[in-house]
Tab-separated table of C-alpha atoms and ligand atoms in Angstrom:
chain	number	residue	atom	x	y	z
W	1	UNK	CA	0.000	0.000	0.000
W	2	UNK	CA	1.413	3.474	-0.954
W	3	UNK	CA	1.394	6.301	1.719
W	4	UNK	CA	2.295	9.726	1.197
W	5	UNK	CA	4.572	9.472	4.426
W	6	UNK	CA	7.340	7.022	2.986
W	7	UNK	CA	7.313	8.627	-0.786
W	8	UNK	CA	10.521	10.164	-1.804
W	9	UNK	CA	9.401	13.765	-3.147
W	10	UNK	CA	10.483	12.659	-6.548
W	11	UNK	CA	8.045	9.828	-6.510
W	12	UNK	CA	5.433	11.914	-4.711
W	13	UNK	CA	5.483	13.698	-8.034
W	14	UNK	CA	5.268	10.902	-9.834
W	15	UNK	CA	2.562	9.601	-8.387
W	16	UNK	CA	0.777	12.388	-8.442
W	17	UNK	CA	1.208	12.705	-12.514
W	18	UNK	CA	0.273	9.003	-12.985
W	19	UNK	CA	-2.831	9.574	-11.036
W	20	UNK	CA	-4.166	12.506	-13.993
W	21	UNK	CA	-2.835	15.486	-11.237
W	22	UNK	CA	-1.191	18.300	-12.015
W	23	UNK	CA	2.398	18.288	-10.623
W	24	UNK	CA	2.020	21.364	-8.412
W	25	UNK	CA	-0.512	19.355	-6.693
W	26	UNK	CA	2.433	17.039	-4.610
W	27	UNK	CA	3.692	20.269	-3.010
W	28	UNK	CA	0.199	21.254	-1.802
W	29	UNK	CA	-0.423	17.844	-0.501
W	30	UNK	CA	3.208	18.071	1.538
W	31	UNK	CA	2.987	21.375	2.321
W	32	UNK	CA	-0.434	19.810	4.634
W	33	UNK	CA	1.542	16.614	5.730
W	34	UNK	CA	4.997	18.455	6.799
W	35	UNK	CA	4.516	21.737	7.119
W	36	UNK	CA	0.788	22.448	8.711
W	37	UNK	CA	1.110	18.755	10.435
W	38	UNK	CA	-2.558	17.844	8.747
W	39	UNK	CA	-2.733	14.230	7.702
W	40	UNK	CA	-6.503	14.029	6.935
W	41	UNK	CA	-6.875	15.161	3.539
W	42	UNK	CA	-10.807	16.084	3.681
W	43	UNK	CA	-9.293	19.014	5.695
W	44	UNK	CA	-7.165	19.739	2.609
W	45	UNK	CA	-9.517	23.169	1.796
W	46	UNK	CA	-7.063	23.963	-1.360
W	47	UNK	CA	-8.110	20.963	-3.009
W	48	UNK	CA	-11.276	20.800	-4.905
W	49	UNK	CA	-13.466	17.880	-3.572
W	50	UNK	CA	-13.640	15.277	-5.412
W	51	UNK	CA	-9.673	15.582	-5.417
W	52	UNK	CA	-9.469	14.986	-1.983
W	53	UNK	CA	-10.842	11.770	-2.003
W	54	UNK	CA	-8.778	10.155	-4.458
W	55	UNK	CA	-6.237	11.754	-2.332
W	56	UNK	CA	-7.573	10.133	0.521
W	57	UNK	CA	-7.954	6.591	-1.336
W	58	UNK	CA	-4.838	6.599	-3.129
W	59	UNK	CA	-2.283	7.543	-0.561
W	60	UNK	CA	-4.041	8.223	2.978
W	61	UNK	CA	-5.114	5.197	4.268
W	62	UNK	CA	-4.282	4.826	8.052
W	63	UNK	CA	-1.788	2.738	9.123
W	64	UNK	CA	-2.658	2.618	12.588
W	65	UNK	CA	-5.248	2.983	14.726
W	66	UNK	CA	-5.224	3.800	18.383
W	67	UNK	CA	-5.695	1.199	20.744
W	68	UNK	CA	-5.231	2.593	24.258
W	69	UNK	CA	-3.688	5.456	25.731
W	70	UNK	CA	-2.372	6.317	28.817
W	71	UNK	CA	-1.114	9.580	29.850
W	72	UNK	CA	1.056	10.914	33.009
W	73	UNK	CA	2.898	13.650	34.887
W	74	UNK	CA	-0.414	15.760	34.256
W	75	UNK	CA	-0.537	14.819	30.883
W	76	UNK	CA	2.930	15.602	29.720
W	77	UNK	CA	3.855	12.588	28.809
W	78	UNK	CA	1.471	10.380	26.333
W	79	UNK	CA	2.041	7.121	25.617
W	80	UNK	CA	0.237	5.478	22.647
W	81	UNK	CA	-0.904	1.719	21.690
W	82	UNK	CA	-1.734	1.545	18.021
W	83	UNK	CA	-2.993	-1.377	16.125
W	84	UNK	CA	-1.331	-2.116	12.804
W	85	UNK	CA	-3.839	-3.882	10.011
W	86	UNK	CA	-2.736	-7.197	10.950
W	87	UNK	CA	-3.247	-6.745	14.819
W	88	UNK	CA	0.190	-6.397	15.598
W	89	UNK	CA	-0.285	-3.868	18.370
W	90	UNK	CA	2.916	-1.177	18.873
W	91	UNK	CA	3.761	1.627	21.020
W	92	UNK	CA	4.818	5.267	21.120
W	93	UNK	CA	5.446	7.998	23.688
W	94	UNK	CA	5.310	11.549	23.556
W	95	UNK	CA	7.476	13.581	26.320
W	96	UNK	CA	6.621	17.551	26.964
W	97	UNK	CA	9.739	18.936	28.213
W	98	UNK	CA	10.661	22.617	28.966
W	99	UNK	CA	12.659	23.288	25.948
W	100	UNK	CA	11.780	20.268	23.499
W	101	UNK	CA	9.175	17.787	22.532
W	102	UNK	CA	10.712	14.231	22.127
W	103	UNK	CA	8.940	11.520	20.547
W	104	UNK	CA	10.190	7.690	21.234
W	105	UNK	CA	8.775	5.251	18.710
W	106	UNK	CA	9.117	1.938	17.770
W	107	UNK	CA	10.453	0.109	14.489
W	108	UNK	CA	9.426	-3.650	15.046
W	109	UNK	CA	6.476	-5.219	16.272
W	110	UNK	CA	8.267	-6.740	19.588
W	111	UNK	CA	12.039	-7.814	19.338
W	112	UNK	CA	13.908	-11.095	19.058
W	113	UNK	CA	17.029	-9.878	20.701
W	114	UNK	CA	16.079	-11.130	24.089
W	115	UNK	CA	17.231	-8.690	26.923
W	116	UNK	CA	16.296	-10.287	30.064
W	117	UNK	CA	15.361	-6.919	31.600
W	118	UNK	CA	13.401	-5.950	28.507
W	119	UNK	CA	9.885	-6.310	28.705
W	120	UNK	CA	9.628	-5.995	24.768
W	121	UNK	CA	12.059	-8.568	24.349
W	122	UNK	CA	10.060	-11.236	26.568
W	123	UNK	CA	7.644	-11.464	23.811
W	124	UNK	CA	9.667	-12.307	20.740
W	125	UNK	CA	9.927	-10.743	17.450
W	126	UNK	CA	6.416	-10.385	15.674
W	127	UNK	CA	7.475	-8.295	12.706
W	128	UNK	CA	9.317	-5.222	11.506
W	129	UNK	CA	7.206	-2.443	10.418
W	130	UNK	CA	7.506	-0.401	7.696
W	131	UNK	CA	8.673	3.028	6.767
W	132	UNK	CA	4.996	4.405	6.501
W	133	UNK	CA	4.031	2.680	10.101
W	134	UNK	CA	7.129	4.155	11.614
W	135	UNK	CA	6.122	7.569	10.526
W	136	UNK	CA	2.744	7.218	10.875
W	137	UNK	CA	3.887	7.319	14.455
W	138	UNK	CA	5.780	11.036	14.400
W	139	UNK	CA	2.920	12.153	12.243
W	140	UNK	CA	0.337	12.120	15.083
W	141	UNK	CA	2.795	13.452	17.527
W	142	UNK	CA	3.005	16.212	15.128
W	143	UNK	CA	-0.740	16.173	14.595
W	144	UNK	CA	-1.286	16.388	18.376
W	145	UNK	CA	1.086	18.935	19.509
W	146	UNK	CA	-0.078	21.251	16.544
W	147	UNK	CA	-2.900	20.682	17.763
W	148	UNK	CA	-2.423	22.784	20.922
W	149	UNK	CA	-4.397	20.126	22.562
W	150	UNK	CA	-1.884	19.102	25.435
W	151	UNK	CA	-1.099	20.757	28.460
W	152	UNK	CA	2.017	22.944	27.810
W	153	UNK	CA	0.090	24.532	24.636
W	154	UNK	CA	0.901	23.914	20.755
W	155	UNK	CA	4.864	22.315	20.125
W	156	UNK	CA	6.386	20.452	17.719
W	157	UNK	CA	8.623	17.561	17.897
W	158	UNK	CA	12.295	17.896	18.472
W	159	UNK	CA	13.252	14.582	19.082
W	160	UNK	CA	12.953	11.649	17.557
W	161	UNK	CA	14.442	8.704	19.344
W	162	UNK	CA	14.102	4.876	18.183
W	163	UNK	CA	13.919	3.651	22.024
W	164	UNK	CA	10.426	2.443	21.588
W	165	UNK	CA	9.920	-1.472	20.401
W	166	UNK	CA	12.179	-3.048	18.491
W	167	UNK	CA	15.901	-3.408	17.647
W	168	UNK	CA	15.960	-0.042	15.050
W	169	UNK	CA	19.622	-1.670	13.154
W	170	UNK	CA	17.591	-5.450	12.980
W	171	UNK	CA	15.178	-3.031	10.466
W	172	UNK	CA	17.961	-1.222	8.225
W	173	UNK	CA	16.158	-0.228	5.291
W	174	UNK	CA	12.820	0.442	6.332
W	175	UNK	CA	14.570	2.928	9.441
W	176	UNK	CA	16.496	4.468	6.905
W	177	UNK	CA	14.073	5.378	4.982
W	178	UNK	CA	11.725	6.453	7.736
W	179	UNK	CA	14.866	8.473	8.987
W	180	UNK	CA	15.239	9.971	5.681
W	181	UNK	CA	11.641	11.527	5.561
W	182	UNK	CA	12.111	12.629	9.156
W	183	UNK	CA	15.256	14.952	8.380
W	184	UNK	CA	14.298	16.126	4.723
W	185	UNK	CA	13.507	19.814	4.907
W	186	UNK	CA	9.787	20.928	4.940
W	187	UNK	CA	7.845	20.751	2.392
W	188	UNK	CA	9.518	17.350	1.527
W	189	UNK	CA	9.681	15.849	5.588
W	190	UNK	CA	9.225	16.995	8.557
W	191	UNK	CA	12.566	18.768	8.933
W	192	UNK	CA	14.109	17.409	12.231
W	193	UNK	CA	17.527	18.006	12.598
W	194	UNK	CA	19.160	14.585	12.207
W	195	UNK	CA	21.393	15.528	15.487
W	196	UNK	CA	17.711	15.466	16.993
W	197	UNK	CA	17.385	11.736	15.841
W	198	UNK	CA	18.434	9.318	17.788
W	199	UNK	CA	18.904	5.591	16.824
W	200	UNK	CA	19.373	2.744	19.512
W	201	UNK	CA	21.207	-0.294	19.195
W	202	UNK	CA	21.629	-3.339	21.137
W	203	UNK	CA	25.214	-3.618	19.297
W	204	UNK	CA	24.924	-5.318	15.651
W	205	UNK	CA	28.223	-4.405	14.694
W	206	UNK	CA	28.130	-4.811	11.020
W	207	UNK	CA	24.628	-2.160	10.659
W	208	UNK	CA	26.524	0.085	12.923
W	209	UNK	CA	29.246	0.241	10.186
W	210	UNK	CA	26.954	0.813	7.382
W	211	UNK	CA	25.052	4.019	9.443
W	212	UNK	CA	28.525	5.420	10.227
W	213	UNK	CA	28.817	5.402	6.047
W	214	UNK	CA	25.228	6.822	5.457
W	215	UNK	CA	26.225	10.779	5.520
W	216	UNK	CA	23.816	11.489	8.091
W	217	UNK	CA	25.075	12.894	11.587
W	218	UNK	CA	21.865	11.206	13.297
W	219	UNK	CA	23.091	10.170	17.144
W	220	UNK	CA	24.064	6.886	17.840
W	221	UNK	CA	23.323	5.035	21.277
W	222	UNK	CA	25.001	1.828	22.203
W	223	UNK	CA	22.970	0.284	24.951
W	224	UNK	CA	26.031	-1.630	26.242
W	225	UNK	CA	25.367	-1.704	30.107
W	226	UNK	CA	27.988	-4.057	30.607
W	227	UNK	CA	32.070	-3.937	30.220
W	228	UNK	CA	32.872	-7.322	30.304
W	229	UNK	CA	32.091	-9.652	28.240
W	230	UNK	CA	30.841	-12.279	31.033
W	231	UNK	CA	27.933	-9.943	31.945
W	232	UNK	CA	27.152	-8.628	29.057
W	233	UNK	CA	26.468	-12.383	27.621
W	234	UNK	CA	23.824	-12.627	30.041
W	235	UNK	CA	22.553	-9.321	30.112
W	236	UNK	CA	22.581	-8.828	25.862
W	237	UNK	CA	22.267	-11.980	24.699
W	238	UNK	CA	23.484	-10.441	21.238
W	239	UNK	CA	26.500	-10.492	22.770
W	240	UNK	CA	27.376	-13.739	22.085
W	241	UNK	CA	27.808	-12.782	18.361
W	242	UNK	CA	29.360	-9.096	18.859
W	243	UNK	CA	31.961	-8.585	21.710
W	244	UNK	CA	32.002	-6.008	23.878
W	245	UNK	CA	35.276	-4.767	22.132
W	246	UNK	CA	33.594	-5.015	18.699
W	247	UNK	CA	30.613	-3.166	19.635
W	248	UNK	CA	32.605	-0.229	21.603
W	249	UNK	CA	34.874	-0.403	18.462
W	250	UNK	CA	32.279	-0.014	16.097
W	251	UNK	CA	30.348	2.674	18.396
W	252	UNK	CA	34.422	4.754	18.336
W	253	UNK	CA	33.859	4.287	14.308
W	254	UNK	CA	30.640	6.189	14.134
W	255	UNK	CA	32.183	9.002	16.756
W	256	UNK	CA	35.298	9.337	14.304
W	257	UNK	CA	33.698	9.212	11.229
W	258	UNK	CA	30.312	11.289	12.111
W	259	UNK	CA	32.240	13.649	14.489
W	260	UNK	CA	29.382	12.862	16.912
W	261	UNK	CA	29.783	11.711	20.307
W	262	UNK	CA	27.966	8.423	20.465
W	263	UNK	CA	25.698	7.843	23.784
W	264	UNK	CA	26.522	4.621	25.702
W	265	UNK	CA	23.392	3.224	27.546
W	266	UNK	CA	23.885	1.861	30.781
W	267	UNK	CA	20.538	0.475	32.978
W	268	UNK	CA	21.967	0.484	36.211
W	269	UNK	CA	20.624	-2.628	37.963
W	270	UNK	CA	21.284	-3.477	41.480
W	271	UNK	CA	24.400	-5.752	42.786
W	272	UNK	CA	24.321	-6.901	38.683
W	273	UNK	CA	26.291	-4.247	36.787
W	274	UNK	CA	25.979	-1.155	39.447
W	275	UNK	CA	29.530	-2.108	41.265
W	276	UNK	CA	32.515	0.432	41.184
W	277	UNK	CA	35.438	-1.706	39.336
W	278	UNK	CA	32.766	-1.948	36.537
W	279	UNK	CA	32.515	1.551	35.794
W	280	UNK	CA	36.070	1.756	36.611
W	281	UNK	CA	36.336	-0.637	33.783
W	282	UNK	CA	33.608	1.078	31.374
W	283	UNK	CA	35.740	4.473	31.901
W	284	UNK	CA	38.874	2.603	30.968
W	285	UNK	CA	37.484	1.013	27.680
W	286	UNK	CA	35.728	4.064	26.405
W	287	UNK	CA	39.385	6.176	27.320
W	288	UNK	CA	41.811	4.009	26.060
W	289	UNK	CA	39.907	4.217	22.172
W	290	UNK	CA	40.185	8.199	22.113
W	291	UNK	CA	40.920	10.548	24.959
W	292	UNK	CA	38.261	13.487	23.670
W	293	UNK	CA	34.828	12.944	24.836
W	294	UNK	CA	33.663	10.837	22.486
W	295	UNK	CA	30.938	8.744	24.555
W	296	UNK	CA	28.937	9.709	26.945
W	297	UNK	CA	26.880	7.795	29.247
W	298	UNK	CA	23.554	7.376	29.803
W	299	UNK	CA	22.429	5.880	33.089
W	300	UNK	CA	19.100	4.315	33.038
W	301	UNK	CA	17.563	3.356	36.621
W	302	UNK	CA	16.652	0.169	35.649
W	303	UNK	CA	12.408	-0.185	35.430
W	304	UNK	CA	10.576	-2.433	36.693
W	305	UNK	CA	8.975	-5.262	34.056
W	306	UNK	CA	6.813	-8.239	34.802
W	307	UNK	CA	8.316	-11.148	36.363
W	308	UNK	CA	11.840	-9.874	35.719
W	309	UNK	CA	14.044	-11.126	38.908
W	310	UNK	CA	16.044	-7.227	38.864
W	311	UNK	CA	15.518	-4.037	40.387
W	312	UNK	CA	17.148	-0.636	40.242
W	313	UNK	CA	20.536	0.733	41.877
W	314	UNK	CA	20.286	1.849	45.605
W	315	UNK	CA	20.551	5.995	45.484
W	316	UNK	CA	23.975	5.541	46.855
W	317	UNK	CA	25.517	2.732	44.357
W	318	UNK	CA	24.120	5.043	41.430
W	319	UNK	CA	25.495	8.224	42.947
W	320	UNK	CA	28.648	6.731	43.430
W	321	UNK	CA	28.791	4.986	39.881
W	322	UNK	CA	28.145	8.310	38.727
W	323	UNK	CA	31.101	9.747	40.346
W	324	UNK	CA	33.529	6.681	39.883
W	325	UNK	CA	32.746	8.011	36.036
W	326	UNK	CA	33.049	11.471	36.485
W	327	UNK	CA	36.238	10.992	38.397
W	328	UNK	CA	37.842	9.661	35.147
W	329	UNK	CA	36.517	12.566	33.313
W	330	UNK	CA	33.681	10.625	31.029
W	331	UNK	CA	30.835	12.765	30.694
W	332	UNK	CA	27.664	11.117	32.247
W	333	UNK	CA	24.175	11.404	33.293
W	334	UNK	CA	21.672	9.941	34.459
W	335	UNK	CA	18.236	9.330	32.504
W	336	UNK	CA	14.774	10.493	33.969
W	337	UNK	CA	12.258	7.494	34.706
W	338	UNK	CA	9.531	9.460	32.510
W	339	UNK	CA	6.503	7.376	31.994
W	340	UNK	CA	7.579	4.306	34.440
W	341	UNK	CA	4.065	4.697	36.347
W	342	UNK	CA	2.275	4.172	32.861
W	343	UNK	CA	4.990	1.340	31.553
W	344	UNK	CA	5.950	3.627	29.023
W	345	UNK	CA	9.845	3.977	30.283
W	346	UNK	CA	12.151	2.386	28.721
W	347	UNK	CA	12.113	-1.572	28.007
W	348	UNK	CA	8.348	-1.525	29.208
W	349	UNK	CA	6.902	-1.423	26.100
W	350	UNK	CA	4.697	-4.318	25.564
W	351	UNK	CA	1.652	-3.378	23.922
W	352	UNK	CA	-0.335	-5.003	27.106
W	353	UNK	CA	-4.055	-3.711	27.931
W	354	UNK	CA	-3.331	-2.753	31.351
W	355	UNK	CA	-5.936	-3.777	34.063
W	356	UNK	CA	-9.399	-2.144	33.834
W	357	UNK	CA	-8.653	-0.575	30.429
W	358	UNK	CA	-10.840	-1.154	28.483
W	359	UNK	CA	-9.225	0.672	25.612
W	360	UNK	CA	-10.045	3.243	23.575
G	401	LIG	N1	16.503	-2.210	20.924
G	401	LIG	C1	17.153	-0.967	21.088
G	401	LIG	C2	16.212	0.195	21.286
G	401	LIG	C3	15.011	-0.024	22.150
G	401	LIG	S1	15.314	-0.290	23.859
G	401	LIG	C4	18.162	-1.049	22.205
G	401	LIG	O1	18.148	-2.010	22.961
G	401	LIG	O2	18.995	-0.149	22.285
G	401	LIG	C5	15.691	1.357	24.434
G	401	LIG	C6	16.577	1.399	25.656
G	401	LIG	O3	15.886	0.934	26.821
G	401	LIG	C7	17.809	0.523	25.535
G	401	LIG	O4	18.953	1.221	25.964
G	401	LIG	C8	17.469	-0.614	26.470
G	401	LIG	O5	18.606	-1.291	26.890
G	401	LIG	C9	16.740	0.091	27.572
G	401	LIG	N2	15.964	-0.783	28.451
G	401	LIG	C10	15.359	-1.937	28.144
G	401	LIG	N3	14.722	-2.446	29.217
G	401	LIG	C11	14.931	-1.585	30.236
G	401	LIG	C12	14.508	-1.535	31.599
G	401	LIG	N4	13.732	-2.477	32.122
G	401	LIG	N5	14.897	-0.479	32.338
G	401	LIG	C13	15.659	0.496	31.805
G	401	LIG	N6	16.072	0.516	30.535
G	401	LIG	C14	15.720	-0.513	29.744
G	402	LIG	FE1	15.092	-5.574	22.101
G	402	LIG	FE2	16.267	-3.320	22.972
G	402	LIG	FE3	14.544	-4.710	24.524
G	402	LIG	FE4	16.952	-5.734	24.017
G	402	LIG	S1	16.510	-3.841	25.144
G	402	LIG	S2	15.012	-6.851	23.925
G	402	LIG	S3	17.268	-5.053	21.931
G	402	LIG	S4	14.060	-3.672	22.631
């Protein structure tokens, strides 16, 4: 099925010609999509009628519909179940903060990489999605915030990370495309600055090669939270296939070759990874590949999931992990728990109904 979302603009204009329009007619269309954030083209008043449907029908039909959604921290942070056409069920959340709007969304139905603190990964990989169903995501972010409808008044999104479902480098072609849409400059996409894209990966070395070759300075994140190989087997099981050397050499790649400073995830989980000698050791690995700040880590308080035998840090071994990094001059912080009371932080996606939901 064709969707306006994952058309180059050249095809766009093709399209548009083999469907008996007038040319001019595919910057109208986009100037709706990425520039007034419409997606609904019976609202597209510069169209004459009839035109508008075969709009509509030719390259509008939705693909997703909302399932559930559950909002939080007085409705400043949204998180979104939508339905694919097969059932597949995804998720999305939208975060209000002071200065930007970032939008985490998902490129696969579930994951098959199996993190053991991951609620998405406990259900297996259903399928990837496409281009269209990963933008279809970031188009009603855009739709809402234009909108003016959430607390915090009318925004636009800033941020665009791929933290949602999914393993984002396990779905090359169809995130590259969606990523391509998502930086191209209005009227053709939505104009994001690719520095305010973010792409997460659990480590797959050779993907991590070809993105550091694509030309496009989007921000890398490693979710490594291990330094040792021992650990990280059990904690990634990916990392049975791609070391912990490979992965932080392939992450010092990108850094060198983008000239941006790749962001190494770390979920801090109690008396697991959360001891001093291991960030003692993660300091050491990421100095000894280049002594300019060219990672900088992320520490995620590890959230809760279902039936998973792990909690968080104590305050004082993730204060002092902190510091133990600091100490040996490695930029840090630590990541806010946004959405945890909804299971919308990170690793809780699961698409589940929660109790007494009865969706929308
Ligand atoms: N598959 C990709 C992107 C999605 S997961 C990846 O793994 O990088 C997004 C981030 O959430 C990753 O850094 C992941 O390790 C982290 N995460 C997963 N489960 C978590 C949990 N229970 N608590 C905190 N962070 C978690
Ligand atoms: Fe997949 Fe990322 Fe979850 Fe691991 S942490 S199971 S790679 S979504």
């Amino acid at each position: 099925m064709t969707h306006w979302f994952g058309l180059t603009p050249a095809q766009r204009v093709a399209e548009v010609e083999a469907a008996g329009l007038p040319a001019f007619r595919a910057g109208q269309i986009s100037r709706h999509v990425f520039e007034r954030h419409e997606f609904d083209p019976g609202s597209f008043t510069d169209l004459p009628l009839a035109m508008r449907e075969v709009v509509s029908g030719r390259w509008f039909a939705p693909p997703l519909a909302l399932a559930f959604e559950l909002t939080a921290d007085k409705g400043r942070t949204v998180k979104r179940a939508w339905a694919l056409v097969d059932g597949a069920v995804i998720e999305s959340v939208l975060m209000r903060y002071p200065r930007r709007d970032t939008l985490c969304i998902s490129s696969q139905a579930g994951c098959g990489m199996g993190c053991p603190f991951c609620a998405t990964g406990q259900g297996g990989l259903r399928r990837n999605l496409t281009a269209v169903e990963i933008l279809a995501q970031l188009a009603d972010a855009e739709a809402t915030l234009a909108s003016g409808s959430l607390p915090g008044g009318p925004g636009r999104v800033g941020n665009v990370v791929f933290m949602g479902m999914g393993e984002p480098l396990a779905n090359y072609n169809a995130v590259m495309s969606a990523v391509r849409r998502i930086v191209d400059p209005v009227p053709d996409g939505w104009g994001i600055s690719a520095r305010g894209v973010t792409v997460s990966t659990v480590g797959l070395v050779p993907a991590m090669s070809r993105l550091a070759a694509e030309g496009l300075p989007v921000t890398l994140a490693l979710s490594l939270h291990a330094p040792d190989d021992d650990l990280r087997d059990e904690l990634v099981p990916v990392n049975k296939r791609f070391k912990v050397a490979e992965v932080l050499d392939a992450a010092w790649d990108y850094a060198r070759v983008t000239k941006r400073r790749v962001s190494i995830e770390y979920a801090l989980i109690r008396d697991v990874n959360d001891q001093a000698a291991r960030a003692d050791a993660l300091a050491r690995e990421l100095r000894r590949r280049g002594d300019w700040a060219w990672a900088h880590v992320n520490v995620i308080p590890l959230n809760p999931t279902p039936g998973s035998r792990w909690t968080a840090s104590t305050p004082a071994s993730q204060a002092g992990f902190v510091a133990r990094l600091e100490r040996a001059h490695v930029p840090v912080t630590v990541r806010d728990t946004r959405g945890s009371d909804i299971d919308g932080a990170c690793g809780q996606l699961a698409a589940t109904v929660p109790p007494g939901d009865l969706g929308a």
